[in-house]
Each structure stands twice: as C-alpha cells, then as structure tokens.
Short mmCIF file of C-alpha atoms and ligand atoms in Angstrom, two decimals:
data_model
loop_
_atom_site.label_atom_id
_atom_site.label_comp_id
_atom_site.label_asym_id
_atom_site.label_seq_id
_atom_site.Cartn_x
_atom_site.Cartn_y
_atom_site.Cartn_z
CA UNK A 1 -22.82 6.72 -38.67
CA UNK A 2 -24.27 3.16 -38.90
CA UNK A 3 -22.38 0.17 -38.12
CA UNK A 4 -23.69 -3.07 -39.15
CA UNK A 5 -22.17 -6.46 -36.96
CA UNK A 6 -21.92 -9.74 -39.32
CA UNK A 7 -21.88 -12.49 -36.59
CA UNK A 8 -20.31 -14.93 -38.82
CA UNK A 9 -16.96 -16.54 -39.13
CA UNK A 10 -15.55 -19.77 -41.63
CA UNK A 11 -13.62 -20.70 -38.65
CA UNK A 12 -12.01 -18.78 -35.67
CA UNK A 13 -8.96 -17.43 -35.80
CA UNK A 14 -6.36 -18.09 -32.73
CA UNK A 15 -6.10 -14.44 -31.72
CA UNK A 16 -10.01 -12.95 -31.81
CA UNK A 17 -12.30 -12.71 -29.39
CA UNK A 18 -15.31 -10.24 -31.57
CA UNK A 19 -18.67 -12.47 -31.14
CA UNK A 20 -18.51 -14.59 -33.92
CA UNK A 21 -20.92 -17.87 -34.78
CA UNK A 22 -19.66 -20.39 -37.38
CA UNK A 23 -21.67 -20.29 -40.48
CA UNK A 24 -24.10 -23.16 -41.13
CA UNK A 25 -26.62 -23.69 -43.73
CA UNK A 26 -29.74 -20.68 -43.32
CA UNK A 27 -27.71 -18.98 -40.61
CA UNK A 28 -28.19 -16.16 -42.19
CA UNK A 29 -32.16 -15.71 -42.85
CA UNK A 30 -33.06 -15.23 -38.83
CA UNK A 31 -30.32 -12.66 -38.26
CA UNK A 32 -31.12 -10.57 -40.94
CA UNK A 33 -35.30 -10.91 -40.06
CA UNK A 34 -33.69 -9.38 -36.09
CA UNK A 35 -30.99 -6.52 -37.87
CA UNK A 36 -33.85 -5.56 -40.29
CA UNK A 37 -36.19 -5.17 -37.38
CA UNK A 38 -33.30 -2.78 -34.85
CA UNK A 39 -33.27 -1.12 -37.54
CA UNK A 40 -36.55 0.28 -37.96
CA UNK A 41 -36.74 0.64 -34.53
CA UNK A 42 -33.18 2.43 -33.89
CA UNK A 43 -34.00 4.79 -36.94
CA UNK A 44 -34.39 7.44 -35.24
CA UNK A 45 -31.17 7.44 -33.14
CA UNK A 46 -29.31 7.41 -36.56
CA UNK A 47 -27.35 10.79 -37.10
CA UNK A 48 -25.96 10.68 -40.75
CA UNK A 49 -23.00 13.28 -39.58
CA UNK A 50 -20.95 12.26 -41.07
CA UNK A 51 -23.04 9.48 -43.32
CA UNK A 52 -20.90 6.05 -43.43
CA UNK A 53 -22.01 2.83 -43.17
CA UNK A 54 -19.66 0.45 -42.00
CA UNK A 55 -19.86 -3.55 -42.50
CA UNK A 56 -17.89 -5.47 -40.05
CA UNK A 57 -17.66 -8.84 -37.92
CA UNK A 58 -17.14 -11.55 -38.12
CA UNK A 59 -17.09 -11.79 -41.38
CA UNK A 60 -19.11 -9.29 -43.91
CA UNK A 61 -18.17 -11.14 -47.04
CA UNK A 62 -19.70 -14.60 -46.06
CA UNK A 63 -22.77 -12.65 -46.80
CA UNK A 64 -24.83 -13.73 -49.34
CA UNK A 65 -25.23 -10.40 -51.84
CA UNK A 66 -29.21 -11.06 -51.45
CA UNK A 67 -28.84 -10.48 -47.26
CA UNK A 68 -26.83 -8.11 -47.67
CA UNK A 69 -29.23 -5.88 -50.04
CA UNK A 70 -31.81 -6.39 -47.36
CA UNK A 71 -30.39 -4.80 -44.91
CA UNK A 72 -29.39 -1.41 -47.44
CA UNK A 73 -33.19 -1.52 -48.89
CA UNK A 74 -33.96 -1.23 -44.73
CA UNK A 75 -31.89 1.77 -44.48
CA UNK A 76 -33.70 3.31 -47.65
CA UNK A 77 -36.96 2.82 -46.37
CA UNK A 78 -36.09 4.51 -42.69
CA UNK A 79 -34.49 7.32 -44.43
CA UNK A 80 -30.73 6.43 -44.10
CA UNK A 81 -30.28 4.67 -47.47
CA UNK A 82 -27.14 5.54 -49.73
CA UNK A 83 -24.87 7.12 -50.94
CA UNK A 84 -22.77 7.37 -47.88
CA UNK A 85 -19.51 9.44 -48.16
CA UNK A 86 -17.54 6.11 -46.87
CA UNK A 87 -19.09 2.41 -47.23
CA UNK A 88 -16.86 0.02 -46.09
CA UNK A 89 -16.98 -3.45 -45.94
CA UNK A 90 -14.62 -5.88 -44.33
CA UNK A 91 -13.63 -9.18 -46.25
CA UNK A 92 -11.48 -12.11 -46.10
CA UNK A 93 -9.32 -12.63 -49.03
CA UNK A 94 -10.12 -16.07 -49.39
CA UNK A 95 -14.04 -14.96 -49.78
CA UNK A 96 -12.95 -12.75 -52.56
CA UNK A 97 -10.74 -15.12 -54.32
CA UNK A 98 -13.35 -17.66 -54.13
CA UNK A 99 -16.29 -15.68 -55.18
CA UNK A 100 -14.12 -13.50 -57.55
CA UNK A 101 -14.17 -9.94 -59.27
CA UNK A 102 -18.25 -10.09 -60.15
CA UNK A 103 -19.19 -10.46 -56.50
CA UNK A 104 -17.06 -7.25 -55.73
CA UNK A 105 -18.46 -5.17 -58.43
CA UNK A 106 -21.52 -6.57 -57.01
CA UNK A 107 -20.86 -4.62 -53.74
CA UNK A 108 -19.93 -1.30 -55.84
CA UNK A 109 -23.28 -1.74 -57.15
CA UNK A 110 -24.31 -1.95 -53.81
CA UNK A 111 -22.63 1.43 -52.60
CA UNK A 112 -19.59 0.05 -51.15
CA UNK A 113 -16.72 2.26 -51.63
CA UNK A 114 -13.98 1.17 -49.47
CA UNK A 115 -12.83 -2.32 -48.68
CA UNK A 116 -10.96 -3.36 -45.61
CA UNK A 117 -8.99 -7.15 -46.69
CA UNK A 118 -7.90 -8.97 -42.94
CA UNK A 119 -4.40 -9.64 -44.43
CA UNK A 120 -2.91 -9.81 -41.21
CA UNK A 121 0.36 -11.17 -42.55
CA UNK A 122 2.47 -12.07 -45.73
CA UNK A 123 4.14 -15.11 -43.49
CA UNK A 124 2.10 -18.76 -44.66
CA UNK A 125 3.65 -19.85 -41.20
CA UNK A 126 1.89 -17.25 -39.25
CA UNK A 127 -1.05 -17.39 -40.82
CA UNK A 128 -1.33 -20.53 -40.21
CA UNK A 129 -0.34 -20.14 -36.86
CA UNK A 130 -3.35 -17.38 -37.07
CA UNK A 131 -6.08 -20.23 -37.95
CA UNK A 132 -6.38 -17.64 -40.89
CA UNK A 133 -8.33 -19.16 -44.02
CA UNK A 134 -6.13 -17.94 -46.83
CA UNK A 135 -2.17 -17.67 -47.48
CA UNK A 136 -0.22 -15.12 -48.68
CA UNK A 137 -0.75 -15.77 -52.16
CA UNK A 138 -4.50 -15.81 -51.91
CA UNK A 139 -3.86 -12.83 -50.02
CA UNK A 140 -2.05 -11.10 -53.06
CA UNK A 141 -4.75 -12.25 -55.39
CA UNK A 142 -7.76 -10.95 -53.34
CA UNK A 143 -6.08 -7.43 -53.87
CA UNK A 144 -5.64 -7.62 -57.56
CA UNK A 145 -9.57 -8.35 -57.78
CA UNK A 146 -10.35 -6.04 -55.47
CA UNK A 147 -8.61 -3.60 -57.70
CA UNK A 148 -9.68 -4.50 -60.75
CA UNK A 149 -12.98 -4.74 -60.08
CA UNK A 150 -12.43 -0.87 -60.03
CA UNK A 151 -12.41 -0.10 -56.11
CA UNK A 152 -10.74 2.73 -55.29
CA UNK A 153 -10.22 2.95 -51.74
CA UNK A 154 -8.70 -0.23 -50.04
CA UNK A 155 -7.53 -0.84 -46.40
CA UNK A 156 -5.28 -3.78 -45.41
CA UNK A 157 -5.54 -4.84 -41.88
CA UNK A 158 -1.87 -6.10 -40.58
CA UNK A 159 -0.79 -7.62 -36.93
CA UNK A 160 2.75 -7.65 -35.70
CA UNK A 161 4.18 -7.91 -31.63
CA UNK A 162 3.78 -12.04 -31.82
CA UNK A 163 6.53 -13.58 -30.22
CA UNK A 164 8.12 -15.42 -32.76
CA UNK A 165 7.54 -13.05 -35.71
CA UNK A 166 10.80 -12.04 -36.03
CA UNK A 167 11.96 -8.41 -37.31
CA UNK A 168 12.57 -9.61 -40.72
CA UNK A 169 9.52 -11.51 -41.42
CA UNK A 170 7.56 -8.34 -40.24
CA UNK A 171 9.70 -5.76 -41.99
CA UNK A 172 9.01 -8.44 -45.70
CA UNK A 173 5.24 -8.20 -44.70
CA UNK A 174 5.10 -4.50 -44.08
CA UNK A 175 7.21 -4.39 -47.83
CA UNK A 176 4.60 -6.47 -49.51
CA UNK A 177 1.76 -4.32 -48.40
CA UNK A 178 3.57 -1.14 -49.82
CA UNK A 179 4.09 -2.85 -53.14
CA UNK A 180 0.47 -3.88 -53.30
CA UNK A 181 -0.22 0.09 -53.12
CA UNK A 182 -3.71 -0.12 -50.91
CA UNK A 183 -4.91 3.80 -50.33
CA UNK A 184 -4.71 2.96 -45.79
CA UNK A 185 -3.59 0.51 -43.43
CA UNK A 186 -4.27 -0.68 -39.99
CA UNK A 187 -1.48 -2.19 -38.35
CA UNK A 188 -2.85 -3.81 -34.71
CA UNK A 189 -0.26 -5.30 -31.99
CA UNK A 190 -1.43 -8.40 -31.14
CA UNK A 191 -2.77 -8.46 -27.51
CA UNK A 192 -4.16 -11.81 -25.78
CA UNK A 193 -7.80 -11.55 -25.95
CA UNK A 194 -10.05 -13.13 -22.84
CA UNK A 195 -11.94 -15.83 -25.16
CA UNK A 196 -9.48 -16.12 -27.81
CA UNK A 197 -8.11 -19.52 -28.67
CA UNK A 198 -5.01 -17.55 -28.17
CA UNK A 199 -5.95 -16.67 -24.22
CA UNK A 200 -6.27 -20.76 -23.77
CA UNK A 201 -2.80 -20.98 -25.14
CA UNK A 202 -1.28 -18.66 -22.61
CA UNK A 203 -2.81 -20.22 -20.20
CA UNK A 204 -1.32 -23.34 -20.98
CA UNK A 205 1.79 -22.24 -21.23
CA UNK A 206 1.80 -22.62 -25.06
CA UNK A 207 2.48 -18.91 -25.89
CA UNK A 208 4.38 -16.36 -23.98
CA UNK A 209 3.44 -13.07 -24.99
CA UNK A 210 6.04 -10.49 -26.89
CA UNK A 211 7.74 -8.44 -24.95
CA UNK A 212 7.45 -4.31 -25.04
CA UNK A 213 11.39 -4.50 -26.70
CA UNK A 214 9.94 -6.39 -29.75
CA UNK A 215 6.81 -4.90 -30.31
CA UNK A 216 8.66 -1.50 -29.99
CA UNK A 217 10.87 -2.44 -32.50
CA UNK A 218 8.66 -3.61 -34.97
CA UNK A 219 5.80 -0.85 -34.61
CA UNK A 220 9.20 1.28 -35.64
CA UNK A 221 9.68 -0.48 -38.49
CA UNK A 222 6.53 -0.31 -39.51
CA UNK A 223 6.36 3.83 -38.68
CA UNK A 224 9.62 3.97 -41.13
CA UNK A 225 8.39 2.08 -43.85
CA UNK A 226 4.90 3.44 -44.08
CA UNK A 227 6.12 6.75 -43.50
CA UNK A 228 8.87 6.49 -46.03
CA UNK A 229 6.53 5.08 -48.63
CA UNK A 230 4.75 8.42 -48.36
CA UNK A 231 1.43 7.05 -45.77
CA UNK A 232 0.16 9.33 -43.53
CA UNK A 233 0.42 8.70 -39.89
CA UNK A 234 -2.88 9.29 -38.63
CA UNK A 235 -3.90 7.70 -35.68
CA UNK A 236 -2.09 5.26 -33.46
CA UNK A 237 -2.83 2.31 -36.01
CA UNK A 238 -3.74 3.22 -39.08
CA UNK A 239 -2.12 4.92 -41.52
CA UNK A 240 -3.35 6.19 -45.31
CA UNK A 241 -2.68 7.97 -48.46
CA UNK A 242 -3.27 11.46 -47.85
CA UNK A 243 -7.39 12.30 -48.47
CA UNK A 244 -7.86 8.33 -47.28
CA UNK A 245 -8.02 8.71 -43.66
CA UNK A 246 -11.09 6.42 -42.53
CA UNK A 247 -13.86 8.69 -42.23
CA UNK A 248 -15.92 6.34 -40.20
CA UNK A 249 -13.53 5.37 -37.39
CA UNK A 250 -12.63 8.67 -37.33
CA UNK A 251 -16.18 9.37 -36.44
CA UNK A 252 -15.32 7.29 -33.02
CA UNK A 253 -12.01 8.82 -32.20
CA UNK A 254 -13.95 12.60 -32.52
CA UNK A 255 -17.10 11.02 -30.24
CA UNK A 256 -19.59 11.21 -32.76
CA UNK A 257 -22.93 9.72 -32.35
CA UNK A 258 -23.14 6.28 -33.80
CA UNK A 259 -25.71 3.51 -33.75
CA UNK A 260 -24.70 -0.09 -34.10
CA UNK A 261 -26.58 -2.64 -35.73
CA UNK A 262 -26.39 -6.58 -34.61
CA UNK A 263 -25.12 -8.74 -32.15
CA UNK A 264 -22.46 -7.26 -29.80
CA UNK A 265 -22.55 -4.15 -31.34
CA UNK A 266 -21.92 -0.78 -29.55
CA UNK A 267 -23.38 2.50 -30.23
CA UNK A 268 -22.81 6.43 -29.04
CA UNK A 269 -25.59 9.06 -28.29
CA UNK A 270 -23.71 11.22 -27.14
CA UNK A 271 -24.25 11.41 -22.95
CA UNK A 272 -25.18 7.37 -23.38
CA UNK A 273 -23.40 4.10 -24.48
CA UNK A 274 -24.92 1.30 -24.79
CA UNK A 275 -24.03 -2.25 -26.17
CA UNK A 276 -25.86 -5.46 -27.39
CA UNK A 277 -25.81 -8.81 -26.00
CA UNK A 278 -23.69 -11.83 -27.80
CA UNK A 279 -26.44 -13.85 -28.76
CA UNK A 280 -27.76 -14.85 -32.21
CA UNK A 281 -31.21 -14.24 -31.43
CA UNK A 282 -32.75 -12.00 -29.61
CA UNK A 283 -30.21 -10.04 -29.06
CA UNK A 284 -30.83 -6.85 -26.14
CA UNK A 285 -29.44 -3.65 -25.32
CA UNK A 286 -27.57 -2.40 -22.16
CA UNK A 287 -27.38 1.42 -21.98
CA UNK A 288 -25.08 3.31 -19.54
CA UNK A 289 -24.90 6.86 -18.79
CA UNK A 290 -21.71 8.80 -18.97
CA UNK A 291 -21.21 11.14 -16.37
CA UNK A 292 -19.00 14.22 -16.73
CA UNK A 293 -15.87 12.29 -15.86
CA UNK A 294 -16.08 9.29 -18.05
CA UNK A 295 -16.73 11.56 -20.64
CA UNK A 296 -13.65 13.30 -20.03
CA UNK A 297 -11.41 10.80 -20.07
CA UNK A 298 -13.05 9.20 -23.11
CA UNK A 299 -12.33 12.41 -25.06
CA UNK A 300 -8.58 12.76 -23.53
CA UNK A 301 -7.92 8.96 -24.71
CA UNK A 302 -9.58 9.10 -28.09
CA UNK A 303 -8.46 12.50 -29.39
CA UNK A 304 -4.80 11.90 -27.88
CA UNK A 305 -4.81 8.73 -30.61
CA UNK A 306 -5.00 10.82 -33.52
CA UNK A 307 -2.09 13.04 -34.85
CA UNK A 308 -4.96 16.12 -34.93
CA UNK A 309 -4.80 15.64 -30.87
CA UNK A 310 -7.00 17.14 -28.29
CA UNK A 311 -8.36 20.55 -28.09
CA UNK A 312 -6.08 22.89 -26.11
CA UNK A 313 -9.04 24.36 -24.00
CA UNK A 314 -10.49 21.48 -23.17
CA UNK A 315 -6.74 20.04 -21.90
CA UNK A 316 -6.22 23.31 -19.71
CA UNK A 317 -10.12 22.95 -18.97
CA UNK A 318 -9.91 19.41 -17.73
CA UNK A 319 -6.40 18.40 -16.66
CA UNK A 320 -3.65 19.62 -14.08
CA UNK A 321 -1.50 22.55 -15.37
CA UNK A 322 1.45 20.53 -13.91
CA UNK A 323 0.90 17.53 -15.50
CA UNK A 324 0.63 19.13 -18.99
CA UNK A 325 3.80 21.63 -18.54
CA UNK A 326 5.86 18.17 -17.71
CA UNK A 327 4.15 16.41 -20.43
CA UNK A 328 5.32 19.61 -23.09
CA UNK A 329 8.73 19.88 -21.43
CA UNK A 330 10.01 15.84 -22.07
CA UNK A 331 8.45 16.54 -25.18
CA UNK A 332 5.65 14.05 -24.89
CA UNK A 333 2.99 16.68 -25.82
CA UNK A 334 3.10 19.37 -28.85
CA UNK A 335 1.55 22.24 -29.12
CA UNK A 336 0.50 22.57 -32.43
CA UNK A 337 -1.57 25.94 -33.56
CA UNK A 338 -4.68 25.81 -30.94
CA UNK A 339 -4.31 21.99 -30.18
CA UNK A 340 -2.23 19.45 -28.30
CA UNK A 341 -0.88 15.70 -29.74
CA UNK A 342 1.08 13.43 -29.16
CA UNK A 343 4.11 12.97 -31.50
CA UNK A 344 4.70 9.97 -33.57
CA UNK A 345 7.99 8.68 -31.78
CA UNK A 346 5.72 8.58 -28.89
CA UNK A 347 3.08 6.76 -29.88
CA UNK A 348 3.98 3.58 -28.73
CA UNK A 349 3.42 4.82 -25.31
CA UNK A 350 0.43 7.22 -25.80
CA UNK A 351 -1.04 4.99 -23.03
CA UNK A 352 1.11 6.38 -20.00
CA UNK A 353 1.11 9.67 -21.38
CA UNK A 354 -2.63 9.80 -21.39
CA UNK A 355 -2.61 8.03 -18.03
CA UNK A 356 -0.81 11.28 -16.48
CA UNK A 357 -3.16 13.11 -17.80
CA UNK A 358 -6.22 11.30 -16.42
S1 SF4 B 401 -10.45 -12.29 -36.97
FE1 SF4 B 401 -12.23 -12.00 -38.28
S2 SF4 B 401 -12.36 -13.94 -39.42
FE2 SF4 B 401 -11.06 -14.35 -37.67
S3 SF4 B 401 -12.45 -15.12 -36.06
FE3 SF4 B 401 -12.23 -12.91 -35.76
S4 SF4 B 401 -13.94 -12.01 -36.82
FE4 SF4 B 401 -13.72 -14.13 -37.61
#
C-alpha cells in the first residue's frame, strides 16, 4: 500500500489543516526530483498486500499528467509499478471541469481506477463559506466527465455538523449525491482543525461550533438516506455500493503495512510509525515505536470503526470481561459469528464506547 502526498492547493479552504503549499509556477519540478528519490530509497519497505496506490493532498489533480507519470515510471522501476487492484486519485471538480474528459481518460491510461471528487456540499452558500473553488454546478459537471470518461468506481467526499447548515440543506445535498449514483461516499463531520482558517475563526468568536444535537441529527439523515438508497454502511464515514468498499483505507483500519510518499505523509511497518516533516524540501522522517499497548488500542479503535468489528479473541484477550458484558448488555456491542462491532445506531458515539474499552 503506497500513498503518494500532493502538497499543493489553488487556495485553502476554511476548514483544512493537511500540509498544503499554494501552487506557483515550477512548484512542481523540485517535489517530484525529492518523492522520486523516497521512493527508491523506501522501496523496500513497500508491501503490495494488498497493492493500491493512493493519490492524495492537497490537491492530486493540479498535477501536471507529465509529474504525475514520473512518479508511476518510479514505482515500475523499484518493482511496485501497476496494475494495482485500487488506484485512486483525489480531485477537485473544478480541476476536472477545467481540464475536461481527455485529462481523465488520461489518468485511466495512467492506471487510475477510482476517483475520489471533494464535493463537500451541494449548498453555493457553503461552499463558499468553505473557500471551496467550484459550486454546485461545477460540482455536478465534474461527475458527468468523470463518468463519461468511462470511470467506474467514483467516491464523493461530503461534510455536514457546520453550524448553520441546516437539516434541510444537508438532507438536499445528501439527495443530490444519490441521484448522481457515485459507487462510495465519505461523509466527514466537520471538526475545527488547529491551523485551519476555520480554528482562527473560533477563536475570534466568528464561528461557534455545532452542537452534538445537530450533528446527531444530520449524520442520521445521512445513515437513512444512504442506507435507503441501497449504500452499504461500512465504516464510520464512508459508505459504498456493495463490492466498492475502499480497499486502500481499508488497508489502515485492518493495520496493514503502508509506506507514505511526500511531505507530511505517514506510514505503518507494522511495530513502527513514522511520519514526515511539513516542509517542501527536504522533507525528514520521525519514526516511533509502538509498544504492546499503543498497539492495542490502535487495533481496538480502528477495527471498532468498521461494521466487520474487532476480533472476539483479541477483545476477551485485551479488554476487561466487565466492560465488554456491559458494553453487549446496553446493546452497544454485537456479537456477530466470531467477532464483535459496533452497530450502526451507535456509531455516532463509537468514541465512548471504545473509550470503555481502552
Ligand atoms: S480541503 Fe483539499 S483543496 Fe482544500 S485546502 Fe485542504 S487539501 Fe487543499
């Protein structure tokens, strides 16, 4: 599992804090020279189990398609070129709509075969509010050339819990994604990040941030729609068509090893983490070893997001028989066959569950 970190934005959107530079003339040359080089020298920690490639940021599709087959003839020559079971690249709809449908079948040519589209809302108002480049219309129209440049797999990334989207607005957004038909969705509550624009505004007292009543509300609305329109309730936040579960991120959520590629990227060994600075250039590593505790507690958190759950040896293994028979009784935990998860109607709160676990 490779991920690859574009550290490249248009502009910055209000709520994001993911390292991010503003794209200028030749940004692109230098970083690709460094992501080229970990490359070759990371080869080896690459584990192609299971073999995706994921393209995210900032902002993949500011990319020129020259870059970006630099970086996938890199992987070829260390052994970890394509075809990957899942190649995803995220995009902004207003790259799409402004380079159009030859620059996606470009990227099939490439390998990709799944795009994630930041949506994040149907709302002009919001998005503006979001700092986002494109409206809802542009939106629309980066899906239909997404489709018809013949991709078969596409994720729209939503965001509800602001304060003043109300429950209508959010319940018309969540509609217009269902009509569009993508194959998955991601659906993120919008939390205040520590550098975000958004984190300023707080702190001015410009934004107050929902409260748990309406994001409650309107991660139910979403669970209803998504699951009436026949999606799949996978893991906390995403949802898909059955067979369209993300088989990348669900590479993190089952701790597999994973190598990250760029600035502020993480990777996974397996007993390590480690993590790479926020700088442009010259960008460095910090590696931290797990011990036996973090690790459990990474594995109760992760596998307790997903509907498959958590192992039920490893929960009577590593957790207090009490805590578990309380957790069964309200109903909070299900045994299901030789495994324990969390059911939807409690997902919202998957957080304190797992806490009383921990
Ligand atoms: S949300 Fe995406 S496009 Fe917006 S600033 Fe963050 S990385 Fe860039």
């Amino acid at each position: 599992m490779i991920y690859v970190h574009v550290p490249f934005c248009k502009r910055f959107c209000t709520y994001c804090d993911f390292y991010s530079e503003i794209t200028e003339e030749g940004c692109f040359k230098a970083w690709a020279d460094e992501a080229c080089a970990e490359i070759r020298r990371r080869a080896r920690d690459i584990k192609d189990d299971p073999k995706t490639l994921y393209f995210g940021g900032g902002t993949p599709s500011v990319l020129p398609l020259s870059v970006l087959t630099r970086l996938l003839i890199t992987l070829d020559e260390v052994g970890h070129g394509g075809p990957y079971r899942e190649f995803t690249m995220e995009v902004n709809p207003e790259d799409i709509v402004e380079k159009g449908k030859g620059y996606v079948e470009s990227l099939k040519a490439l390998g990709v075969n799944r795009v994630s589209i930041g949506v994040q809302s149907f709302d002009d108002a919001l998005l503006q509010w979001m700092n986002r480049r494109h409206d809802a219309a542009r939106a629309r129209e980066a899906f239909r050339i997404v489709r018809e440049a013949g991709v078969d797999n596409v994720s729209i990334d939503l965001i509800f819990g602001i304060s003043h989207l109300s429950d209508e607005v959010w319940a018309d957004t969540v509609d217009q994604a269902v009509a569009l038909g993508p194959e998955h969705i991601s659906c993120y509550q919008l939390t205040v990040e520590g550098e975000s624009a958004l984190a300023d505004q707080v702190a001015a007292g410009a934004y107050t941030e929902a409260d748990d009543a309406l994001c409650r509300r309107q991660y139910d609305i979403l669970c209803q729609k998504l699951s009436a329109a026949g999606y799949h309730h996978y893991e906390i936040s995403n949802f898909a068509r059955p067979g369209f579960e993300a088989v990348h991120n669900g590479g993190y959520w089952d701790r597999r090893p994973y190598v990250g590629i760029g600035p502020g990227a993480h990777s996974f060994h397996g007993s390590t983490r480690s993590w790479n600075s926020k700088v442009l250039h010259g960008w460095t590593a910090t590696t931290e070893t797990l011990s036996p505790e973090d690790a459990r507690v990474e594995t109760l958190m992760l596998s307790l997001r997903t509907d498959k759950g958590i192992d039920a040896a490893f929960l009577h293994k590593n957790c207090r028989k009490e805590d578990i028979g309380r957790l069964v009784e309200s109903g909070a935990l299900v045994p299901v066959g030789n495994r324990y998860r969390i059911p939807e109607d409690r997902f919202f709160v998957s957080d304190e569950i797992v806490r009383e676990l921990i």
